[in-house]
Amino acid sequence: MLRFAQYAVLALALTPGAPGRASEIYKCFDASGRALYTSEKRDTVGKKCQVVSREVNVAPSLATPKPGAKSAPPPAYPREDFAARAAAKERQRQILERELAAEQALLDKAQKTLAEQESVRQGDEKNYARVIERLKPYRDDVEVHEKNVAALKRELDNLNR
């Protein structure tokens, strides 16, 4: 039990203290010759003690910001004025409109290709399941382009708000 108490005191002594505070661990012998490990200076009074380890904790403290406190931007933090913001928004709108036009053209082409393939009936397609199987990639292509057009329109609407 005594040995366990010594290890417990040693473990507590090795736990880091406040940041930047030096912690020293002492090995002291009492009158009967038993060893005691401690990090408390007051426990060393009247005993034969020697420093076993000395370390300085340099870990920064984990200070939490106060609730409701806003952090101030750095003094040279770049600010965006209204004109720059409006110009950036206009560039973004132009890019989205170009993408929408290109995607709409791809959709039209995919729909035209699908319509052409639906009108063609090959000789080995005696049942309708083979027709559906052959047309699946064309329908998937049309569906992808429809979703892209819808997403671009949604993004343009969000930009206009």
C-alpha positions as a Python dict, from the first residue, in 0.01 Angstrom:
ca = {
    (1, 'M'): (0, 0, 0),
    (2, 'L'): (285, 236, 81),
    (3, 'R'): (446, 171, -257),
    (4, 'F'): (112, 251, -429),
    (5, 'A'): (91, 581, -239),
    (6, 'Q'): (443, 670, -351),
    (7, 'Y'): (355, 602, -715),
    (8, 'A'): (34, 800, -682),
    (9, 'V'): (225, 1097, -542),
    (10, 'L'): (477, 1063, -824),
    (11, 'A'): (203, 1049, -1087),
    (12, 'L'): (37, 1358, -943),
    (13, 'A'): (370, 1534, -931),
    (14, 'L'): (432, 1458, -1298),
    (15, 'T'): (102, 1608, -1415),
    (16, 'P'): (168, 1937, -1592),
    (17, 'G'): (101, 2251, -1397),
    (18, 'A'): (16, 2594, -1523),
    (19, 'P'): (180, 2694, -1851),
    (20, 'G'): (522, 2845, -1810),
    (21, 'R'): (552, 2720, -1450),
    (22, 'A'): (854, 2510, -1361),
    (23, 'S'): (779, 2185, -1180),
    (24, 'E'): (1040, 2007, -978),
    (25, 'I'): (1007, 1660, -837),
    (26, 'Y'): (1191, 1584, -517),
    (27, 'K'): (1292, 1251, -369),
    (28, 'C'): (1299, 1287, 7),
    (29, 'F'): (1398, 1045, 282),
    (30, 'D'): (1227, 1060, 621),
    (31, 'A'): (1386, 966, 957),
    (32, 'S'): (1325, 592, 905),
    (33, 'G'): (1484, 603, 556),
    (34, 'R'): (1168, 564, 346),
    (35, 'A'): (1159, 751, 15),
    (36, 'L'): (889, 1005, -58),
    (37, 'Y'): (840, 1167, -399),
    (38, 'T'): (678, 1508, -403),
    (39, 'S'): (650, 1824, -606),
    (40, 'E'): (552, 2039, -309),
    (41, 'K'): (836, 2245, -165),
    (42, 'R'): (672, 2251, 179),
    (43, 'D'): (693, 1868, 202),
    (44, 'T'): (1072, 1886, 174),
    (45, 'V'): (1127, 2086, 493),
    (46, 'G'): (1335, 1895, 752),
    (47, 'K'): (1413, 1602, 521),
    (48, 'K'): (1706, 1499, 308),
    (49, 'C'): (1582, 1581, -43),
    (50, 'Q'): (1728, 1590, -387),
    (51, 'V'): (1577, 1705, -717),
    (52, 'V'): (1488, 1405, -932),
    (53, 'S'): (1351, 1587, -1234),
    (54, 'R'): (1297, 1943, -1339),
    (55, 'E'): (1079, 2042, -1633),
    (56, 'V'): (919, 2355, -1761),
    (57, 'N'): (578, 2329, -1921),
    (58, 'V'): (571, 2552, -2227),
    (59, 'A'): (228, 2454, -2360),
    (60, 'P'): (4, 2756, -2419),
    (61, 'S'): (-301, 2790, -2204),
    (62, 'L'): (-635, 2705, -2359),
    (63, 'A'): (-805, 3035, -2293),
    (64, 'T'): (-1166, 3031, -2402),
    (65, 'P'): (-1315, 3348, -2543),
    (66, 'K'): (-1586, 3516, -2341),
    (67, 'P'): (-1937, 3449, -2469),
    (68, 'G'): (-2065, 3728, -2688),
    (69, 'A'): (-1716, 3870, -2743),
    (70, 'K'): (-1628, 3929, -3106),
    (71, 'S'): (-1274, 3893, -3226),
    (72, 'A'): (-1144, 4202, -3394),
    (73, 'P'): (-988, 4162, -3738),
    (74, 'P'): (-617, 4227, -3769),
    (75, 'P'): (-532, 4595, -3816),
    (76, 'A'): (-424, 4552, -4179),
    (77, 'Y'): (-716, 4326, -4269),
    (78, 'P'): (-830, 4399, -4626),
    (79, 'R'): (-1178, 4542, -4649),
    (80, 'E'): (-1403, 4496, -4949),
    (81, 'D'): (-1600, 4800, -5051),
    (82, 'F'): (-1941, 4799, -5216),
    (83, 'A'): (-1807, 4856, -5570),
    (84, 'A'): (-1564, 4563, -5547),
    (85, 'R'): (-1836, 4337, -5408),
    (86, 'A'): (-2078, 4440, -5686),
    (87, 'A'): (-1811, 4378, -5952),
    (88, 'A'): (-1734, 4033, -5810),
    (89, 'K'): (-2104, 3948, -5801),
    (90, 'E'): (-2143, 4060, -6163),
    (91, 'R'): (-1846, 3845, -6272),
    (92, 'Q'): (-1997, 3550, -6089),
    (93, 'R'): (-2333, 3610, -6261),
    (94, 'Q'): (-2166, 3623, -6604),
    (95, 'I'): (-1980, 3299, -6540),
    (96, 'L'): (-2299, 3126, -6425),
    (97, 'E'): (-2490, 3251, -6730),
    (98, 'R'): (-2217, 3119, -6963),
    (99, 'E'): (-2223, 2782, -6785),
    (100, 'L'): (-2602, 2774, -6804),
    (101, 'A'): (-2598, 2848, -7179),
    (102, 'A'): (-2339, 2574, -7240),
    (103, 'E'): (-2530, 2325, -7027),
    (104, 'Q'): (-2857, 2413, -7201),
    (105, 'A'): (-2692, 2347, -7538),
    (106, 'L'): (-2569, 2008, -7412),
    (107, 'L'): (-2919, 1930, -7286),
    (108, 'D'): (-3073, 2018, -7623),
    (109, 'K'): (-2820, 1798, -7802),
    (110, 'A'): (-2881, 1507, -7560),
    (111, 'Q'): (-3260, 1539, -7605),
    (112, 'K'): (-3221, 1542, -7983),
    (113, 'T'): (-2999, 1232, -7973),
    (114, 'L'): (-3250, 1056, -7747),
    (115, 'A'): (-3537, 1142, -7981),
    (116, 'E'): (-3341, 1006, -8276),
    (117, 'Q'): (-3261, 683, -8092),
    (118, 'E'): (-3625, 639, -7985),
    (119, 'S'): (-3740, 658, -8346),
    (120, 'V'): (-3493, 390, -8458),
    (121, 'R'): (-3589, 25, -8407),
    (122, 'Q'): (-3315, -229, -8461),
    (123, 'G'): (-3390, -580, -8589),
    (124, 'D'): (-3266, -769, -8281),
    (125, 'E'): (-3495, -569, -8049),
    (126, 'K'): (-3807, -788, -8066),
    (127, 'N'): (-3909, -713, -7709),
    (128, 'Y'): (-3940, -372, -7548),
    (129, 'A'): (-3692, -454, -7270),
    (130, 'R'): (-3404, -443, -7516),
    (131, 'V'): (-3520, -104, -7644),
    (132, 'I'): (-3527, 32, -7290),
    (133, 'E'): (-3183, -113, -7224),
    (134, 'R'): (-3042, 46, -7540),
    (135, 'L'): (-3198, 387, -7461),
    (136, 'K'): (-3092, 394, -7093),
    (137, 'P'): (-2755, 573, -7150),
    (138, 'Y'): (-2927, 839, -7360),
    (139, 'R'): (-3196, 896, -7096),
    (140, 'D'): (-2933, 910, -6822),
    (141, 'D'): (-2741, 1171, -7023),
    (142, 'V'): (-3056, 1384, -7060),
    (143, 'E'): (-3130, 1350, -6687),
    (144, 'V'): (-2778, 1462, -6589),
    (145, 'H'): (-2800, 1771, -6809),
    (146, 'E'): (-3149, 1855, -6674),
    (147, 'K'): (-3017, 1839, -6317),
    (148, 'N'): (-2720, 2058, -6408),
    (149, 'V'): (-2946, 2319, -6571),
    (150, 'A'): (-3175, 2319, -6266),
    (151, 'A'): (-2878, 2361, -6030),
    (152, 'L'): (-2735, 2650, -6231),
    (153, 'K'): (-3073, 2823, -6240),
    (154, 'R'): (-3105, 2779, -5863),
    (155, 'E'): (-2759, 2926, -5811),
    (156, 'L'): (-2844, 3224, -6032),
    (157, 'D'): (-3165, 3281, -5836),
    (158, 'N'): (-2970, 3274, -5510),
    (159, 'L'): (-2724, 3523, -5654),
    (160, 'N'): (-3003, 3764, -5747),
    (161, 'R'): (-3143, 3774, -5395),
}
